[in-house]
mmCIF file of C-alpha atoms in Angstrom:
data_model
loop_
_atom_site.group_PDB
_atom_site.id
_atom_site.type_symbol
_atom_site.label_atom_id
_atom_site.label_comp_id
_atom_site.label_asym_id
_atom_site.label_seq_id
_atom_site.Cartn_x
_atom_site.Cartn_y
_atom_site.Cartn_z
ATOM 1 C CA UNK U 9 -3.652 15.365 -5.559
ATOM 2 C CA UNK U 10 -2.943 13.492 -2.535
ATOM 3 C CA UNK U 11 -4.580 10.733 -0.786
ATOM 4 C CA UNK U 12 -4.124 8.922 2.678
ATOM 5 C CA UNK U 13 -4.847 5.489 3.568
ATOM 6 C CA UNK U 14 -3.680 2.638 6.112
ATOM 7 C CA UNK U 15 -2.553 -0.606 5.282
ATOM 8 C CA UNK U 16 -3.623 -2.732 8.197
ATOM 9 C CA UNK U 17 -1.263 -5.310 9.611
ATOM 10 C CA UNK U 18 -4.383 -7.854 9.869
ATOM 11 C CA UNK U 19 -6.027 -6.967 6.446
ATOM 12 C CA UNK U 20 -3.488 -8.941 4.412
ATOM 13 C CA UNK U 21 -4.967 -12.228 2.324
ATOM 14 C CA UNK U 22 -2.702 -14.844 1.185
ATOM 15 C CA UNK U 23 -0.928 -17.781 3.364
ATOM 16 C CA UNK U 24 2.609 -18.190 2.159
ATOM 17 C CA UNK U 25 3.340 -15.820 -0.947
ATOM 18 C CA UNK U 26 1.786 -13.529 -2.640
ATOM 19 C CA UNK U 27 -0.124 -11.320 0.226
ATOM 20 C CA UNK U 28 -2.606 -9.280 -1.174
ATOM 21 C CA UNK U 29 -4.427 -6.202 0.315
ATOM 22 C CA UNK U 30 -6.809 -3.464 -1.180
ATOM 23 C CA UNK U 31 -7.438 -0.315 -0.069
ATOM 24 C CA UNK U 32 -10.486 2.219 -0.935
ATOM 25 C CA UNK U 33 -9.163 5.482 -2.420
ATOM 26 C CA UNK U 34 -11.645 7.786 -3.311
ATOM 27 C CA UNK U 35 -11.043 9.411 -6.747
ATOM 28 C CA UNK U 36 -8.268 7.337 -7.920
ATOM 29 C CA UNK U 37 -8.794 5.642 -11.395
ATOM 30 C CA UNK U 38 -7.135 2.763 -12.879
ATOM 31 C CA UNK U 39 -5.211 4.996 -15.069
ATOM 32 C CA UNK U 40 -3.488 7.095 -12.219
ATOM 33 C CA UNK U 41 -0.071 6.667 -11.764
ATOM 34 C CA UNK U 42 0.314 6.625 -7.490
ATOM 35 C CA UNK U 43 3.186 7.684 -5.672
ATOM 36 C CA UNK U 44 3.498 6.285 -2.214
ATOM 37 C CA UNK U 45 5.107 6.670 0.865
ATOM 38 C CA UNK U 46 5.157 6.402 4.623
ATOM 39 C CA UNK U 47 2.857 9.491 6.386
ATOM 40 C CA UNK U 48 5.075 9.143 9.426
ATOM 41 C CA UNK U 49 8.154 6.551 9.127
ATOM 42 C CA UNK U 50 9.995 4.941 11.952
ATOM 43 C CA UNK U 51 12.059 2.224 12.379
ATOM 44 C CA UNK U 52 9.469 -0.579 13.177
ATOM 45 C CA UNK U 53 7.256 0.453 9.997
ATOM 46 C CA UNK U 54 10.266 1.062 7.439
ATOM 47 C CA UNK U 55 11.274 -2.335 7.879
ATOM 48 C CA UNK U 56 7.405 -3.598 7.429
ATOM 49 C CA UNK U 57 6.736 -1.123 4.060
ATOM 50 C CA UNK U 58 10.136 -2.476 2.550
ATOM 51 C CA UNK U 59 7.875 -6.129 2.185
ATOM 52 C CA UNK U 60 5.265 -4.185 -0.103
ATOM 53 C CA UNK U 61 6.677 -5.399 -3.520
ATOM 54 C CA UNK U 62 4.022 -3.485 -5.943
ATOM 55 C CA UNK U 63 1.130 -1.129 -5.649
ATOM 56 C CA UNK U 64 -1.695 -1.458 -8.405
ATOM 57 C CA UNK U 65 -4.085 1.332 -8.949
ATOM 58 C CA UNK U 66 -8.238 0.381 -9.841
ATOM 59 C CA UNK U 67 -11.331 2.690 -9.862
ATOM 60 C CA UNK U 68 -11.053 4.306 -6.385
ATOM 61 C CA UNK U 69 -8.657 1.271 -5.065
ATOM 62 C CA UNK U 70 -4.923 0.601 -4.858
ATOM 63 C CA UNK U 71 -4.302 -3.205 -4.313
ATOM 64 C CA UNK U 72 -1.037 -3.745 -2.851
ATOM 65 C CA UNK U 73 1.376 -6.768 -3.010
ATOM 66 C CA UNK U 74 3.981 -8.318 -1.283
ATOM 67 C CA UNK U 75 5.836 -11.566 -2.604
ATOM 68 C CA UNK U 76 7.313 -12.867 0.565
ATOM 69 C CA UNK U 77 6.683 -11.512 3.793
ATOM 70 C CA UNK U 78 3.465 -9.225 5.001
ATOM 71 C CA UNK U 79 3.874 -6.254 7.059
ATOM 72 C CA UNK U 80 3.517 -6.945 10.719
ATOM 73 C CA UNK U 81 2.246 -3.134 11.693
ATOM 74 C CA UNK U 82 -0.179 -0.870 10.351
ATOM 75 C CA UNK U 83 1.149 1.347 7.577
ATOM 76 C CA UNK U 84 -0.155 4.921 7.269
ATOM 77 C CA UNK U 85 0.668 5.463 3.826
ATOM 78 C CA UNK U 86 0.838 9.281 1.888
ATOM 79 C CA UNK U 87 -0.040 8.953 -1.798
ATOM 80 C CA UNK U 88 0.304 11.399 -4.459
ATOM 81 C CA UNK U 89 -1.198 10.939 -8.080
ATOM 82 C CA UNK U 90 0.419 11.718 -11.412
ATOM 83 C CA UNK U 91 -2.683 11.902 -14.071
#
């Protein structure tokens, strides 16, 4: 199963580290194992994508965490789910 979502540059929470953002992904569950990549890689969004440290699936959502820096551009992502 494939899903798409956007990590919006202005939707990160946090002030100095451990920035987080939760996006809605209807149909994903907490036990799914998402494989996530950029939907349209460019030089500027590849750099920002490298700031994303982890992704954790929940029921109808994925929470992304950046340990040091947060992305400064919107990131369109594609999500493949392994069940």
